Amino acid sequence: YQPQIEAESGKIVGMETLVRWRHPKKGLISAGEFIPLAEETGLISALGEWILRHACMQLREWLDKNYPPLVLSVNISGRQLDDKRFLENIRSILHETNVPPNYLELEITESAVMRKPEEVIPALETLRKQGINLAIDDFGTGHSSLNYLRRFPVNTLKIDRSFVNDISKSPQDSIIINGIIALAKSLHLKVIAEGVETYEQKMYLKEQKCDWLQGYYLYKPMSADMFEQQAFFNAKVTNF
């Protein structure tokens, strides 16, 4: 779980659920290595459902311990959206774990949404009507048109880390980030910047009124136990 920070106050307000494969010989393997294989072999729906259920069970445990409620973000692949059981699986998991839908945010990459936008939009609308939050991940890399963007029933745009990396070096990336933030504000959407790895990046995004920040400079991904020890007991990030 990687904390997400409110840029203005420094408070932890959410977390992204990240998955790693704990291989007996190779150690921790990142999702970037095995998720594409899961999609290729058709295992992604079962794996995605397991991840969502496990994350919601963990959130329910934290709520039962009276920890501050945080928004739980879980990544959803395009292949999961194609699964006819997808919407029912989400309803079932929320019911099983008794997690309020407004505490859950599903992150869907811009490229996944744009594969079949006319088919995806009704599914997203159904999720929104249930009270679930929706975010477009890797925004700026998937070539979505403004016409589709205004039709997507999403709450959040997530700026891709590739634009954040060179904020201090690339005027073009700074212009793109400023444009995404302005676009999000005009559409009344929350905007998150991921991949924040330096003080300069954090300060620039804060000055540009980016809502939330996420990255190694703030917090690295951590286990549930570490999250309890660090995130829930830190009202503010220490290096803000």
PDB file of N, CA and C in Angstrom, residues 124-196:
ATOM      1  N   LEU A 124     -18.651   2.126 -16.565  1.00  0.00           N
ATOM      2  CA  LEU A 124     -18.181   3.138 -15.616  1.00  0.00           C
ATOM      3  C   LEU A 124     -19.351   3.886 -14.999  1.00  0.00           C
ATOM      4  N   GLU A 125     -20.362   4.173 -15.788  1.00  0.00           N
ATOM      5  CA  GLU A 125     -21.550   4.863 -15.270  1.00  0.00           C
ATOM      6  C   GLU A 125     -22.247   4.017 -14.209  1.00  0.00           C
ATOM      7  N   THR A 126     -22.304   2.714 -14.428  1.00  0.00           N
ATOM      8  CA  THR A 126     -22.909   1.817 -13.436  1.00  0.00           C
ATOM      9  C   THR A 126     -22.139   1.851 -12.127  1.00  0.00           C
ATOM     10  N   LEU A 127     -20.814   1.833 -12.215  1.00  0.00           N
ATOM     11  CA  LEU A 127     -19.980   1.890 -11.015  1.00  0.00           C
ATOM     12  C   LEU A 127     -20.172   3.204 -10.267  1.00  0.00           C
ATOM     13  N   ARG A 128     -20.246   4.299 -10.998  1.00  0.00           N
ATOM     14  CA  ARG A 128     -20.417   5.612 -10.373  1.00  0.00           C
ATOM     15  C   ARG A 128     -21.767   5.711  -9.667  1.00  0.00           C
ATOM     16  N   LYS A 129     -22.798   5.123 -10.273  1.00  0.00           N
ATOM     17  CA  LYS A 129     -24.124   5.152  -9.654  1.00  0.00           C
ATOM     18  C   LYS A 129     -24.129   4.380  -8.339  1.00  0.00           C
ATOM     19  N   GLN A 130     -23.232   3.428  -8.211  1.00  0.00           N
ATOM     20  CA  GLN A 130     -23.114   2.671  -6.962  1.00  0.00           C
ATOM     21  C   GLN A 130     -22.326   3.434  -5.905  1.00  0.00           C
ATOM     22  N   GLY A 131     -21.751   4.570  -6.276  1.00  0.00           N
ATOM     23  CA  GLY A 131     -20.994   5.375  -5.331  1.00  0.00           C
ATOM     24  C   GLY A 131     -19.508   5.125  -5.351  1.00  0.00           C
ATOM     25  N   ILE A 132     -19.031   4.281  -6.274  1.00  0.00           N
ATOM     26  CA  ILE A 132     -17.607   3.975  -6.373  1.00  0.00           C
ATOM     27  C   ILE A 132     -16.890   5.101  -7.112  1.00  0.00           C
ATOM     28  N   ASN A 133     -15.726   5.487  -6.614  1.00  0.00           N
ATOM     29  CA  ASN A 133     -14.909   6.513  -7.271  1.00  0.00           C
ATOM     30  C   ASN A 133     -14.124   5.907  -8.428  1.00  0.00           C
ATOM     31  N   LEU A 134     -13.895   6.701  -9.463  1.00  0.00           N
ATOM     32  CA  LEU A 134     -13.173   6.225 -10.641  1.00  0.00           C
ATOM     33  C   LEU A 134     -12.063   7.197 -11.003  1.00  0.00           C
ATOM     34  N   ALA A 135     -10.912   6.646 -11.370  1.00  0.00           N
ATOM     35  CA  ALA A 135      -9.770   7.474 -11.762  1.00  0.00           C
ATOM     36  C   ALA A 135      -9.226   6.994 -13.095  1.00  0.00           C
ATOM     37  N   ILE A 136      -8.812   7.937 -13.941  1.00  0.00           N
ATOM     38  CA  ILE A 136      -8.095   7.597 -15.163  1.00  0.00           C
ATOM     39  C   ILE A 136      -6.612   7.662 -14.846  1.00  0.00           C
ATOM     40  N   ASP A 137      -5.959   6.506 -14.907  1.00  0.00           N
ATOM     41  CA  ASP A 137      -4.548   6.398 -14.581  1.00  0.00           C
ATOM     42  C   ASP A 137      -3.698   6.683 -15.821  1.00  0.00           C
ATOM     43  N   ASP A 138      -2.443   7.063 -15.592  1.00  0.00           N
ATOM     44  CA  ASP A 138      -1.497   7.354 -16.680  1.00  0.00           C
ATOM     45  C   ASP A 138      -2.048   8.407 -17.634  1.00  0.00           C
ATOM     46  N   PHE A 139      -2.748   9.396 -17.093  1.00  0.00           N
ATOM     47  CA  PHE A 139      -3.384  10.376 -17.971  1.00  0.00           C
ATOM     48  C   PHE A 139      -2.327  11.170 -18.743  1.00  0.00           C
ATOM     49  N   GLY A 140      -2.612  11.370 -20.018  1.00  0.00           N
ATOM     50  CA  GLY A 140      -1.686  12.082 -20.882  1.00  0.00           C
ATOM     51  C   GLY A 140      -0.946  11.168 -21.826  1.00  0.00           C
ATOM     52  N   THR A 141      -1.112   9.839 -21.642  1.00  0.00           N
ATOM     53  CA  THR A 141      -0.389   8.875 -22.472  1.00  0.00           C
ATOM     54  C   THR A 141      -1.305   8.056 -23.380  1.00  0.00           C
ATOM     55  N   GLY A 142      -2.619   8.166 -23.184  1.00  0.00           N
ATOM     56  CA  GLY A 142      -3.536   7.277 -23.887  1.00  0.00           C
ATOM     57  C   GLY A 142      -4.320   7.898 -25.017  1.00  0.00           C
ATOM     58  N   HIS A 143      -4.071   9.165 -25.334  1.00  0.00           N
ATOM     59  CA  HIS A 143      -4.659   9.822 -26.508  1.00  0.00           C
ATOM     60  C   HIS A 143      -6.185   9.931 -26.445  1.00  0.00           C
ATOM     61  N   SER A 144      -6.732  10.177 -25.282  1.00  0.00           N
ATOM     62  CA  SER A 144      -8.187  10.360 -25.207  1.00  0.00           C
ATOM     63  C   SER A 144      -8.544  11.763 -25.704  1.00  0.00           C
ATOM     64  N   SER A 145      -9.642  11.873 -26.395  1.00  0.00           N
ATOM     65  CA  SER A 145     -10.081  13.170 -26.898  1.00  0.00           C
ATOM     66  C   SER A 145     -10.865  13.893 -25.819  1.00  0.00           C
ATOM     67  N   LEU A 146     -10.949  15.203 -25.939  1.00  0.00           N
ATOM     68  CA  LEU A 146     -11.708  15.980 -24.965  1.00  0.00           C
ATOM     69  C   LEU A 146     -13.180  15.599 -25.010  1.00  0.00           C
ATOM     70  N   ASN A 147     -13.643  15.186 -26.182  1.00  0.00           N
ATOM     71  CA  ASN A 147     -15.039  14.770 -26.312  1.00  0.00           C
ATOM     72  C   ASN A 147     -15.323  13.568 -25.424  1.00  0.00           C
ATOM     73  N   TYR A 148     -14.411  12.589 -25.414  1.00  0.00           N
ATOM     74  CA  TYR A 148     -14.609  11.424 -24.559  1.00  0.00           C
ATOM     75  C   TYR A 148     -14.366  11.761 -23.097  1.00  0.00           C
ATOM     76  N   LEU A 149     -13.374  12.602 -22.839  1.00  0.00           N
ATOM     77  CA  LEU A 149     -13.042  12.922 -21.460  1.00  0.00           C
ATOM     78  C   LEU A 149     -14.230  13.512 -20.726  1.00  0.00           C
ATOM     79  N   ARG A 150     -14.960  14.394 -21.380  1.00  0.00           N
ATOM     80  CA  ARG A 150     -16.114  15.000 -20.702  1.00  0.00           C
ATOM     81  C   ARG A 150     -17.259  14.007 -20.512  1.00  0.00           C
ATOM     82  N   ARG A 151     -17.211  12.884 -21.234  1.00  0.00           N
ATOM     83  CA  ARG A 151     -18.246  11.865 -21.103  1.00  0.00           C
ATOM     84  C   ARG A 151     -17.894  10.801 -20.075  1.00  0.00           C
ATOM     85  N   PHE A 152     -16.605  10.671 -19.753  1.00  0.00           N
ATOM     86  CA  PHE A 152     -16.200   9.656 -18.792  1.00  0.00           C
ATOM     87  C   PHE A 152     -16.702  10.045 -17.393  1.00  0.00           C
ATOM     88  N   PRO A 153     -17.439   9.171 -16.723  1.00  0.00           N
ATOM     89  CA  PRO A 153     -17.970   9.495 -15.392  1.00  0.00           C
ATOM     90  C   PRO A 153     -16.933   9.268 -14.298  1.00  0.00           C
ATOM     91  N   VAL A 154     -15.813   9.980 -14.397  1.00  0.00           N
ATOM     92  CA  VAL A 154     -14.710   9.761 -13.461  1.00  0.00           C
ATOM     93  C   VAL A 154     -14.613  10.906 -12.461  1.00  0.00           C
ATOM     94  N   ASN A 155     -13.916  10.637 -11.357  1.00  0.00           N
ATOM     95  CA  ASN A 155     -13.687  11.636 -10.314  1.00  0.00           C
ATOM     96  C   ASN A 155     -12.295  12.238 -10.383  1.00  0.00           C
ATOM     97  N   THR A 156     -11.350  11.446 -10.941  1.00  0.00           N
ATOM     98  CA  THR A 156      -9.939  11.772 -10.772  1.00  0.00           C
ATOM     99  C   THR A 156      -9.148  11.557 -12.060  1.00  0.00           C
ATOM    100  N   LEU A 157      -8.201  12.461 -12.305  1.00  0.00           N
ATOM    101  CA  LEU A 157      -7.182  12.258 -13.326  1.00  0.00           C
ATOM    102  C   LEU A 157      -5.851  12.045 -12.612  1.00  0.00           C
ATOM    103  N   LYS A 158      -5.115  11.051 -13.041  1.00  0.00           N
ATOM    104  CA  LYS A 158      -3.829  10.744 -12.422  1.00  0.00           C
ATOM    105  C   LYS A 158      -2.724  11.001 -13.434  1.00  0.00           C
ATOM    106  N   ILE A 159      -1.900  12.011 -13.170  1.00  0.00           N
ATOM    107  CA  ILE A 159      -0.837  12.403 -14.092  1.00  0.00           C
ATOM    108  C   ILE A 159       0.234  11.322 -14.139  1.00  0.00           C
ATOM    109  N   ASP A 160       0.579  10.894 -15.335  1.00  0.00           N
ATOM    110  CA  ASP A 160       1.579   9.847 -15.490  1.00  0.00           C
ATOM    111  C   ASP A 160       2.946  10.323 -14.999  1.00  0.00           C
ATOM    112  N   ARG A 161       3.673   9.385 -14.395  1.00  0.00           N
ATOM    113  CA  ARG A 161       4.978   9.709 -13.808  1.00  0.00           C
ATOM    114  C   ARG A 161       5.982  10.196 -14.846  1.00  0.00           C
ATOM    115  N   SER A 162       5.796   9.830 -16.112  1.00  0.00           N
ATOM    116  CA  SER A 162       6.733  10.255 -17.149  1.00  0.00           C
ATOM    117  C   SER A 162       6.769  11.772 -17.291  1.00  0.00           C
ATOM    118  N   PHE A 163       5.659  12.450 -16.990  1.00  0.00           N
ATOM    119  CA  PHE A 163       5.633  13.911 -17.054  1.00  0.00           C
ATOM    120  C   PHE A 163       6.228  14.530 -15.796  1.00  0.00           C
ATOM    121  N   VAL A 164       6.102  13.819 -14.669  1.00  0.00           N
ATOM    122  CA  VAL A 164       6.604  14.339 -13.393  1.00  0.00           C
ATOM    123  C   VAL A 164       8.123  14.243 -13.333  1.00  0.00           C
ATOM    124  N   ASN A 165       8.690  13.216 -13.971  1.00  0.00           N
ATOM    125  CA  ASN A 165      10.143  12.954 -13.869  1.00  0.00           C
ATOM    126  C   ASN A 165      10.999  14.164 -14.200  1.00  0.00           C
ATOM    127  N   ASP A 166      10.646  14.891 -15.262  1.00  0.00           N
ATOM    128  CA  ASP A 166      11.516  15.951 -15.768  1.00  0.00           C
ATOM    129  C   ASP A 166      10.921  17.349 -15.605  1.00  0.00           C
ATOM    130  N   ILE A 167      10.142  17.537 -14.558  1.00  0.00           N
ATOM    131  CA  ILE A 167       9.527  18.845 -14.332  1.00  0.00           C
ATOM    132  C   ILE A 167      10.575  19.964 -14.337  1.00  0.00           C
ATOM    133  N   SER A 168      11.675  19.746 -13.632  1.00  0.00           N
ATOM    134  CA  SER A 168      12.676  20.807 -13.482  1.00  0.00           C
ATOM    135  C   SER A 168      13.553  20.964 -14.716  1.00  0.00           C
ATOM    136  N   LYS A 169      13.539  19.977 -15.619  1.00  0.00           N
ATOM    137  CA  LYS A 169      14.420  20.008 -16.781  1.00  0.00           C
ATOM    138  C   LYS A 169      13.688  20.298 -18.085  1.00  0.00           C
ATOM    139  N   SER A 170      12.425  19.915 -18.161  1.00  0.00           N
ATOM    140  CA  SER A 170      11.692  20.002 -19.423  1.00  0.00           C
ATOM    141  C   SER A 170      10.543  21.001 -19.339  1.00  0.00           C
ATOM    142  N   PRO A 171      10.673  22.151 -19.992  1.00  0.00           N
ATOM    143  CA  PRO A 171       9.561  23.118 -20.020  1.00  0.00           C
ATOM    144  C   PRO A 171       8.306  22.519 -20.635  1.00  0.00           C
ATOM    145  N   GLN A 172       8.481  21.603 -21.599  1.00  0.00           N
ATOM    146  CA  GLN A 172       7.332  20.987 -22.241  1.00  0.00           C
ATOM    147  C   GLN A 172       6.517  20.153 -21.243  1.00  0.00           C
ATOM    148  N   ASP A 173       7.227  19.377 -20.396  1.00  0.00           N
ATOM    149  CA  ASP A 173       6.522  18.567 -19.406  1.00  0.00           C
ATOM    150  C   ASP A 173       5.811  19.447 -18.382  1.00  0.00           C
ATOM    151  N   SER A 174       6.439  20.546 -18.012  1.00  0.00           N
ATOM    152  CA  SER A 174       5.795  21.476 -17.075  1.00  0.00           C
ATOM    153  C   SER A 174       4.518  22.041 -17.672  1.00  0.00           C
ATOM    154  N   ILE A 175       4.564  22.378 -18.952  1.00  0.00           N
ATOM    155  CA  ILE A 175       3.388  22.925 -19.626  1.00  0.00           C
ATOM    156  C   ILE A 175       2.270  21.880 -19.671  1.00  0.00           C
ATOM    157  N   ILE A 176       2.640  20.627 -19.957  1.00  0.00           N
ATOM    158  CA  ILE A 176       1.648  19.553 -20.009  1.00  0.00           C
ATOM    159  C   ILE A 176       1.003  19.351 -18.641  1.00  0.00           C
ATOM    160  N   ILE A 177       1.828  19.325 -17.592  1.00  0.00           N
ATOM    161  CA  ILE A 177       1.296  19.150 -16.237  1.00  0.00           C
ATOM    162  C   ILE A 177       0.363  20.298 -15.879  1.00  0.00           C
ATOM    163  N   ASN A 178       0.776  21.529 -16.161  1.00  0.00           N
ATOM    164  CA  ASN A 178      -0.078  22.692 -15.877  1.00  0.00           C
ATOM    165  C   ASN A 178      -1.403  22.580 -16.624  1.00  0.00           C
ATOM    166  N   GLY A 179      -1.326  22.088 -17.880  1.00  0.00           N
ATOM    167  CA  GLY A 179      -2.536  21.943 -18.674  1.00  0.00           C
ATOM    168  C   GLY A 179      -3.466  20.885 -18.118  1.00  0.00           C
ATOM    169  N   ILE A 180      -2.908  19.754 -17.671  1.00  0.00           N
ATOM    170  CA  ILE A 180      -3.734  18.688 -17.097  1.00  0.00           C
ATOM    171  C   ILE A 180      -4.414  19.168 -15.821  1.00  0.00           C
ATOM    172  N   ILE A 181      -3.661  19.870 -14.975  1.00  0.00           N
ATOM    173  CA  ILE A 181      -4.239  20.371 -13.726  1.00  0.00           C
ATOM    174  C   ILE A 181      -5.356  21.366 -14.025  1.00  0.00           C
ATOM    175  N   ALA A 182      -5.120  22.283 -14.961  1.00  0.00           N
ATOM    176  CA  ALA A 182      -6.145  23.263 -15.320  1.00  0.00           C
ATOM    177  C   ALA A 182      -7.371  22.579 -15.908  1.00  0.00           C
ATOM    178  N   LEU A 183      -7.146  21.561 -16.752  1.00  0.00           N
ATOM    179  CA  LEU A 183      -8.252  20.819 -17.347  1.00  0.00           C
ATOM    180  C   LEU A 183      -9.076  20.116 -16.274  1.00  0.00           C
ATOM    181  N   ALA A 184      -8.390  19.473 -15.331  1.00  0.00           N
ATOM    182  CA  ALA A 184      -9.087  18.776 -14.251  1.00  0.00           C
ATOM    183  C   ALA A 184      -9.920  19.745 -13.417  1.00  0.00           C
ATOM    184  N   LYS A 185      -9.331  20.886 -13.098  1.00  0.00           N
ATOM    185  CA  LYS A 185     -10.064  21.870 -12.295  1.00  0.00           C
ATOM    186  C   LYS A 185     -11.308  22.360 -13.026  1.00  0.00           C
ATOM    187  N   SER A 186     -11.185  22.583 -14.332  1.00  0.00           N
ATOM    188  CA  SER A 186     -12.324  23.094 -15.095  1.00  0.00           C
ATOM    189  C   SER A 186     -13.440  22.072 -15.187  1.00  0.00           C
ATOM    190  N   LEU A 187     -13.085  20.778 -15.114  1.00  0.00           N
ATOM    191  CA  LEU A 187     -14.079  19.711 -15.173  1.00  0.00           C
ATOM    192  C   LEU A 187     -14.487  19.250 -13.774  1.00  0.00           C
ATOM    193  N   HIS A 188     -14.000  19.947 -12.756  1.00  0.00           N
ATOM    194  CA  HIS A 188     -14.310  19.636 -11.352  1.00  0.00           C
ATOM    195  C   HIS A 188     -13.845  18.229 -10.976  1.00  0.00           C
ATOM    196  N   LEU A 189     -12.650  17.871 -11.442  1.00  0.00           N
ATOM    197  CA  LEU A 189     -12.055  16.581 -11.142  1.00  0.00           C
ATOM    198  C   LEU A 189     -10.863  16.764 -10.215  1.00  0.00           C
ATOM    199  N   LYS A 190     -10.639  15.766  -9.378  1.00  0.00           N
ATOM    200  CA  LYS A 190      -9.430  15.742  -8.548  1.00  0.00           C
ATOM    201  C   LYS A 190      -8.269  15.317  -9.425  1.00  0.00           C
ATOM    202  N   VAL A 191      -7.077  15.822  -9.132  1.00  0.00           N
ATOM    203  CA  VAL A 191      -5.903  15.439  -9.918  1.00  0.00           C
ATOM    204  C   VAL A 191      -4.796  14.961  -8.976  1.00  0.00           C
ATOM    205  N   ILE A 192      -4.232  13.799  -9.313  1.00  0.00           N
ATOM    206  CA  ILE A 192      -3.149  13.200  -8.535  1.00  0.00           C
ATOM    207  C   ILE A 192      -1.909  13.110  -9.410  1.00  0.00           C
ATOM    208  N   ALA A 193      -0.757  13.436  -8.851  1.00  0.00           N
ATOM    209  CA  ALA A 193       0.511  13.250  -9.551  1.00  0.00           C
ATOM    210  C   ALA A 193       1.242  12.077  -8.922  1.00  0.00           C
ATOM    211  N   GLU A 194       1.622  11.103  -9.744  1.00  0.00           N
ATOM    212  CA  GLU A 194       2.373   9.968  -9.225  1.00  0.00           C
ATOM    213  C   GLU A 194       3.843  10.097  -9.616  1.00  0.00           C
ATOM    214  N   GLY A 195       4.680   9.325  -8.938  1.00  0.00           N
ATOM    215  CA  GLY A 195       6.099   9.355  -9.258  1.00  0.00           C
ATOM    216  C   GLY A 195       6.828  10.566  -8.708  1.00  0.00           C
ATOM    217  N   VAL A 196       6.337  11.115  -7.593  1.00  0.00           N
ATOM    218  CA  VAL A 196       7.011  12.268  -6.967  1.00  0.00           C
ATOM    219  C   VAL A 196       8.228  11.744  -6.205  1.00  0.00           C
TER     220      VAL A 196
END
